[in-house]
Amino acid sequence: MKCVELVGGEKVPALGLGTWKMGVGDADETAQIRALQAGIAQGMTLIDTAEMYGDGRSEQLVAKAIAGAGQRDKIFLVSKVLPQNASRQGTVKACEASLKRLKTDVLDLYLLHWRGSHRLADTFAAFEALKAAGKIRHYGVSNFDVDDLEELSAEVPNNSCAANQVMYNLSDRGIEWDLYSKCRKEKMAVMAYCPLGQGRLLNNPGLAPLAKKHNVTNAAIALVFTLRLPGIISIPKSSHEKRILENAAAADLVLDAEDLKNLDQIFPPPRGKISLAIT
Ligand code: NDP
């Protein structure tokens, strides 16, 4: 499995597992747990969840998927605090609730889900306190554009923000203009969310010839595109074991210059600043 190095040198898998909309409604929980476990067995050991997802039910599902002797130690577990909870005290309270739902003592990465009205200095003071208490190992942000990162540096100088989780896929390439290089410069991993365009990308006929050439699915082509640049972690979500196995194939795939040129023609790179897309 291709890896991404975080600030401080720790390596995490470049292909992980998203969990938005899992554990909710009348979904087949057993099948979803099996799907996550199949991904873990393929080395997709980074799991992304959030207190927002199903009001905590996604975190509870993840807890079940990683239960069992020695399992938790294999996983790089990511969760997120909602902006409305991200006050100095609220962040600590939200983290402790996530830990409880996830049945773990520590999160590997804790993100501010998006910017809200609480001061970044307060949220980051809470992140530092959680880190000092051993409840989180790294912290970061999500949905931060270049100007947000500049404000963060001004308001919280010398922070050790480890990642910025943003929308990135073939149809949403805006970060290639400036945000990607800004994150690289600030030593933040970029976590690509909606790497399959929430599934919408997969019917694009432009993907099929490449999928055929590499003997994989359209999904694997879309995913390996997001992984082609250094420092990017991609977190596709599927509730189906078969699809997770298809997605895992992206980890060993390499697109050549001609493949990338073909993709650029169908999905052109940005020609100027595009405000960060948010789902
Ligand atoms: P994705 O781009 O990962 O697409 C998920 C959709 O694609 C689902 O409908 C899934 O269906 C389908 N799918 C997955 N694999 C395949 C496949 N091989 N073939 C066909 N269809 C497939 O969208 P998400 O919005 O889920 O984004 C990924 C993750 O990123 C989220 O789950 C979440 O963890 C995170 N995220 C973070 C956000 C943030 O603000 N920080 C915002 C949005 C997402 P099915 O499940 O039925 O297989």
mmCIF file of N, CA and C and ligand atoms in Angstrom, residues 17-21 48-49 53 80 111 113-114 142-143 165-166 169 192-200 202 217 219-220 235-240 242-244 246-247 278-279, ligand 1:
data_model
loop_
_atom_site.group_PDB
_atom_site.id
_atom_site.type_symbol
_atom_site.label_atom_id
_atom_site.label_comp_id
_atom_site.label_asym_id
_atom_site.label_seq_id
_atom_site.Cartn_x
_atom_site.Cartn_y
_atom_site.Cartn_z
ATOM 1 N N LEU A 17 -10.789 4.546 4.097
ATOM 2 C CA LEU A 17 -12.215 4.204 4.013
ATOM 3 C C LEU A 17 -13.066 5.357 4.548
ATOM 4 N N GLY A 18 -13.937 5.903 3.696
ATOM 5 C CA GLY A 18 -14.906 6.888 4.151
ATOM 6 C C GLY A 18 -16.106 6.188 4.764
ATOM 7 N N THR A 19 -16.873 6.901 5.586
ATOM 8 C CA THR A 19 -18.011 6.250 6.260
ATOM 9 C C THR A 19 -19.258 7.128 6.343
ATOM 10 N N TRP A 20 -19.285 8.212 5.592
ATOM 11 C CA TRP A 20 -20.478 9.072 5.625
ATOM 12 C C TRP A 20 -21.680 8.246 5.163
ATOM 13 N N LYS A 21 -22.808 8.416 5.829
ATOM 14 C CA LYS A 21 -24.078 7.731 5.525
ATOM 15 C C LYS A 21 -24.052 6.247 5.886
ATOM 16 N N ASP A 48 -12.130 7.103 8.094
ATOM 17 C CA ASP A 48 -12.595 8.470 8.312
ATOM 18 C C ASP A 48 -14.050 8.465 8.762
ATOM 19 N N THR A 49 -14.321 9.089 9.916
ATOM 20 C CA THR A 49 -15.696 9.230 10.360
ATOM 21 C C THR A 49 -15.866 10.624 10.968
ATOM 22 N N TYR A 53 -21.812 12.255 11.224
ATOM 23 C CA TYR A 53 -22.342 11.196 10.370
ATOM 24 C C TYR A 53 -23.361 10.340 11.131
ATOM 25 N N LYS A 80 -14.134 13.904 13.473
ATOM 26 C CA LYS A 80 -14.222 15.361 13.285
ATOM 27 C C LYS A 80 -15.198 15.983 14.263
ATOM 28 N N LEU A 111 -10.237 16.324 13.387
ATOM 29 C CA LEU A 111 -10.332 17.463 12.474
ATOM 30 C C LEU A 111 -11.474 18.397 12.857
ATOM 31 N N HIS A 113 -14.401 20.059 11.338
ATOM 32 C CA HIS A 113 -15.113 19.621 10.127
ATOM 33 C C HIS A 113 -15.214 20.740 9.084
ATOM 34 N N TRP A 114 -15.534 21.927 9.496
ATOM 35 C CA TRP A 114 -15.442 23.121 8.651
ATOM 36 C C TRP A 114 -15.448 24.323 9.577
ATOM 37 N N SER A 142 -10.637 20.720 7.995
ATOM 38 C CA SER A 142 -11.328 20.219 6.811
ATOM 39 C C SER A 142 -12.049 21.396 6.160
ATOM 40 N N ASN A 143 -12.129 21.362 4.832
ATOM 41 C CA ASN A 143 -12.803 22.421 4.066
ATOM 42 C C ASN A 143 -12.147 23.786 4.264
ATOM 43 N N GLN A 165 -8.692 18.177 5.048
ATOM 44 C CA GLN A 165 -9.562 17.255 4.282
ATOM 45 C C GLN A 165 -10.495 18.087 3.400
ATOM 46 N N VAL A 166 -10.385 17.889 2.098
ATOM 47 C CA VAL A 166 -11.121 18.723 1.142
ATOM 48 C C VAL A 166 -11.682 17.878 -0.002
ATOM 49 N N ASN A 169 -11.585 15.401 -6.721
ATOM 50 C CA ASN A 169 -11.817 14.283 -7.641
ATOM 51 C C ASN A 169 -11.659 14.811 -9.062
ATOM 52 N N ALA A 192 -8.431 13.632 0.339
ATOM 53 C CA ALA A 192 -9.404 13.855 -0.741
ATOM 54 C C ALA A 192 -10.726 13.204 -0.387
ATOM 55 N N TYR A 193 -11.737 14.056 -0.104
ATOM 56 C CA TYR A 193 -13.068 13.465 0.115
ATOM 57 C C TYR A 193 -13.887 13.517 -1.174
ATOM 58 N N CYS A 194 -14.952 12.723 -1.228
ATOM 59 C CA CYS A 194 -15.740 12.528 -2.467
ATOM 60 C C CYS A 194 -14.820 12.195 -3.647
ATOM 61 N N PRO A 195 -13.874 11.288 -3.491
ATOM 62 C CA PRO A 195 -12.947 11.006 -4.597
ATOM 63 C C PRO A 195 -13.634 10.361 -5.799
ATOM 64 N N LEU A 196 -14.848 9.823 -5.569
ATOM 65 C CA LEU A 196 -15.626 9.243 -6.679
ATOM 66 C C LEU A 196 -16.751 10.194 -7.096
ATOM 67 N N GLY A 197 -16.663 11.437 -6.636
ATOM 68 C CA GLY A 197 -17.752 12.382 -6.935
ATOM 69 C C GLY A 197 -19.072 11.834 -6.434
ATOM 70 N N GLN A 198 -19.035 11.174 -5.280
ATOM 71 C CA GLN A 198 -20.205 10.524 -4.668
ATOM 72 C C GLN A 198 -20.838 9.512 -5.635
ATOM 73 N N GLY A 199 -20.012 8.907 -6.455
ATOM 74 C CA GLY A 199 -20.482 7.861 -7.369
ATOM 75 C C GLY A 199 -20.845 8.408 -8.750
ATOM 76 N N ARG A 200 -21.081 9.725 -8.816
ATOM 77 C CA ARG A 200 -21.566 10.311 -10.087
ATOM 78 C C ARG A 200 -20.529 10.201 -11.208
ATOM 79 N N LEU A 202 -18.638 7.850 -11.936
ATOM 80 C CA LEU A 202 -18.334 6.501 -12.428
ATOM 81 C C LEU A 202 -19.002 6.145 -13.747
ATOM 82 N N THR A 217 -11.842 -1.333 -12.605
ATOM 83 C CA THR A 217 -13.138 -0.663 -12.803
ATOM 84 C C THR A 217 -12.923 0.850 -12.984
ATOM 85 N N ALA A 219 -14.103 2.986 -11.113
ATOM 86 C CA ALA A 219 -13.858 3.530 -9.767
ATOM 87 C C ALA A 219 -12.361 3.550 -9.452
ATOM 88 N N ALA A 220 -11.673 2.476 -9.798
ATOM 89 C CA ALA A 220 -10.227 2.421 -9.494
ATOM 90 C C ALA A 220 -9.475 3.496 -10.274
ATOM 91 N N ILE A 235 -10.212 8.892 0.415
ATOM 92 C CA ILE A 235 -11.066 8.138 1.358
ATOM 93 C C ILE A 235 -12.433 7.801 0.745
ATOM 94 N N PRO A 236 -12.451 6.936 -0.288
ATOM 95 C CA PRO A 236 -13.723 6.538 -0.874
ATOM 96 C C PRO A 236 -14.596 5.786 0.137
ATOM 97 N N LYS A 237 -15.919 5.927 -0.054
ATOM 98 C CA LYS A 237 -16.848 5.199 0.818
ATOM 99 C C LYS A 237 -17.628 4.189 -0.004
ATOM 100 N N SER A 238 -17.737 2.981 0.498
ATOM 101 C CA SER A 238 -18.719 2.055 -0.055
ATOM 102 C C SER A 238 -19.244 1.168 1.064
ATOM 103 N N SER A 239 -20.518 0.858 0.963
ATOM 104 C CA SER A 239 -21.136 -0.051 1.929
ATOM 105 C C SER A 239 -21.072 -1.486 1.429
ATOM 106 N N HIS A 240 -20.434 -1.699 0.275
ATOM 107 C CA HIS A 240 -20.425 -3.027 -0.335
ATOM 108 C C HIS A 240 -19.018 -3.593 -0.430
ATOM 109 N N LYS A 242 -17.787 -5.928 -2.297
ATOM 110 C CA LYS A 242 -17.276 -6.099 -3.661
ATOM 111 C C LYS A 242 -16.705 -4.773 -4.177
ATOM 112 N N ARG A 243 -17.409 -3.695 -3.926
ATOM 113 C CA ARG A 243 -16.947 -2.387 -4.403
ATOM 114 C C ARG A 243 -15.689 -1.941 -3.664
ATOM 115 N N ILE A 244 -15.621 -2.242 -2.383
ATOM 116 C CA ILE A 244 -14.409 -1.862 -1.628
ATOM 117 C C ILE A 244 -13.207 -2.607 -2.199
ATOM 118 N N GLU A 246 -12.917 -3.541 -5.306
ATOM 119 C CA GLU A 246 -12.611 -2.855 -6.572
ATOM 120 C C GLU A 246 -11.810 -1.581 -6.299
ATOM 121 N N ASN A 247 -12.233 -0.849 -5.268
ATOM 122 C CA ASN A 247 -11.557 0.409 -4.941
ATOM 123 C C ASN A 247 -10.128 0.162 -4.473
ATOM 124 N N ILE A 278 -17.351 22.517 -1.756
ATOM 125 C CA ILE A 278 -17.751 21.911 -0.468
ATOM 126 C C ILE A 278 -19.047 21.151 -0.689
ATOM 127 N N THR A 279 -19.139 19.970 -0.118
ATOM 128 C CA THR A 279 -20.375 19.214 -0.332
ATOM 129 C C THR A 279 -21.450 19.592 0.705
HETATM 130 P P1 NDP B 1 -17.449 9.064 -2.600
HETATM 131 O O1 NDP B 1 -16.900 9.885 -3.696
HETATM 132 O O2 NDP B 1 -16.550 8.209 -1.798
HETATM 133 O O3 NDP B 1 -18.604 8.155 -3.243
HETATM 134 C C1 NDP B 1 -19.394 7.313 -2.466
HETATM 135 C C2 NDP B 1 -20.503 6.773 -3.376
HETATM 136 O O4 NDP B 1 -19.926 5.991 -4.431
HETATM 137 C C3 NDP B 1 -21.473 5.887 -2.651
HETATM 138 O O5 NDP B 1 -22.767 6.142 -3.195
HETATM 139 C C4 NDP B 1 -21.025 4.481 -3.011
HETATM 140 O O6 NDP B 1 -22.133 3.611 -3.041
HETATM 141 C C5 NDP B 1 -20.452 4.663 -4.397
HETATM 142 N N1 NDP B 1 -19.331 3.757 -4.686
HETATM 143 C C6 NDP B 1 -18.207 3.548 -3.965
HETATM 144 N N2 NDP B 1 -17.391 2.666 -4.554
HETATM 145 C C7 NDP B 1 -18.003 2.285 -5.699
HETATM 146 C C8 NDP B 1 -17.676 1.391 -6.731
HETATM 147 N N3 NDP B 1 -16.544 0.709 -6.728
HETATM 148 N N4 NDP B 1 -18.567 1.249 -7.764
HETATM 149 C C9 NDP B 1 -19.728 1.930 -7.798
HETATM 150 N N5 NDP B 1 -20.092 2.805 -6.830
HETATM 151 C C10 NDP B 1 -19.243 2.978 -5.785
HETATM 152 O O7 NDP B 1 -18.319 10.058 -1.692
HETATM 153 P P2 NDP B 1 -18.421 10.378 -0.143
HETATM 154 O O8 NDP B 1 -19.270 11.580 -0.042
HETATM 155 O O9 NDP B 1 -18.832 9.206 0.648
HETATM 156 O O10 NDP B 1 -16.914 10.792 0.261
HETATM 157 C C11 NDP B 1 -15.998 9.874 0.807
HETATM 158 C C12 NDP B 1 -15.777 10.102 2.277
HETATM 159 O O11 NDP B 1 -15.189 11.379 2.505
HETATM 160 C C13 NDP B 1 -17.081 10.155 3.106
HETATM 161 O O12 NDP B 1 -17.650 8.883 3.270
HETATM 162 C C14 NDP B 1 -16.576 10.822 4.343
HETATM 163 O O13 NDP B 1 -15.863 9.910 5.162
HETATM 164 C C15 NDP B 1 -15.643 11.895 3.763
HETATM 165 N N6 NDP B 1 -16.312 13.186 3.515
HETATM 166 C C16 NDP B 1 -15.877 14.288 4.198
HETATM 167 C C17 NDP B 1 -16.473 15.520 4.034
HETATM 168 C C18 NDP B 1 -15.985 16.693 4.808
HETATM 169 O O14 NDP B 1 -16.661 17.737 4.809
HETATM 170 N N7 NDP B 1 -14.852 16.587 5.484
HETATM 171 C C19 NDP B 1 -17.574 15.717 3.084
HETATM 172 C C20 NDP B 1 -17.913 14.521 2.346
HETATM 173 C C21 NDP B 1 -17.290 13.322 2.555
HETATM 174 P P3 NDP B 1 -22.262 2.344 -2.050
HETATM 175 O O15 NDP B 1 -21.893 2.790 -0.666
HETATM 176 O O16 NDP B 1 -23.697 1.965 -2.200
HETATM 177 O O17 NDP B 1 -21.319 1.311 -2.586
#
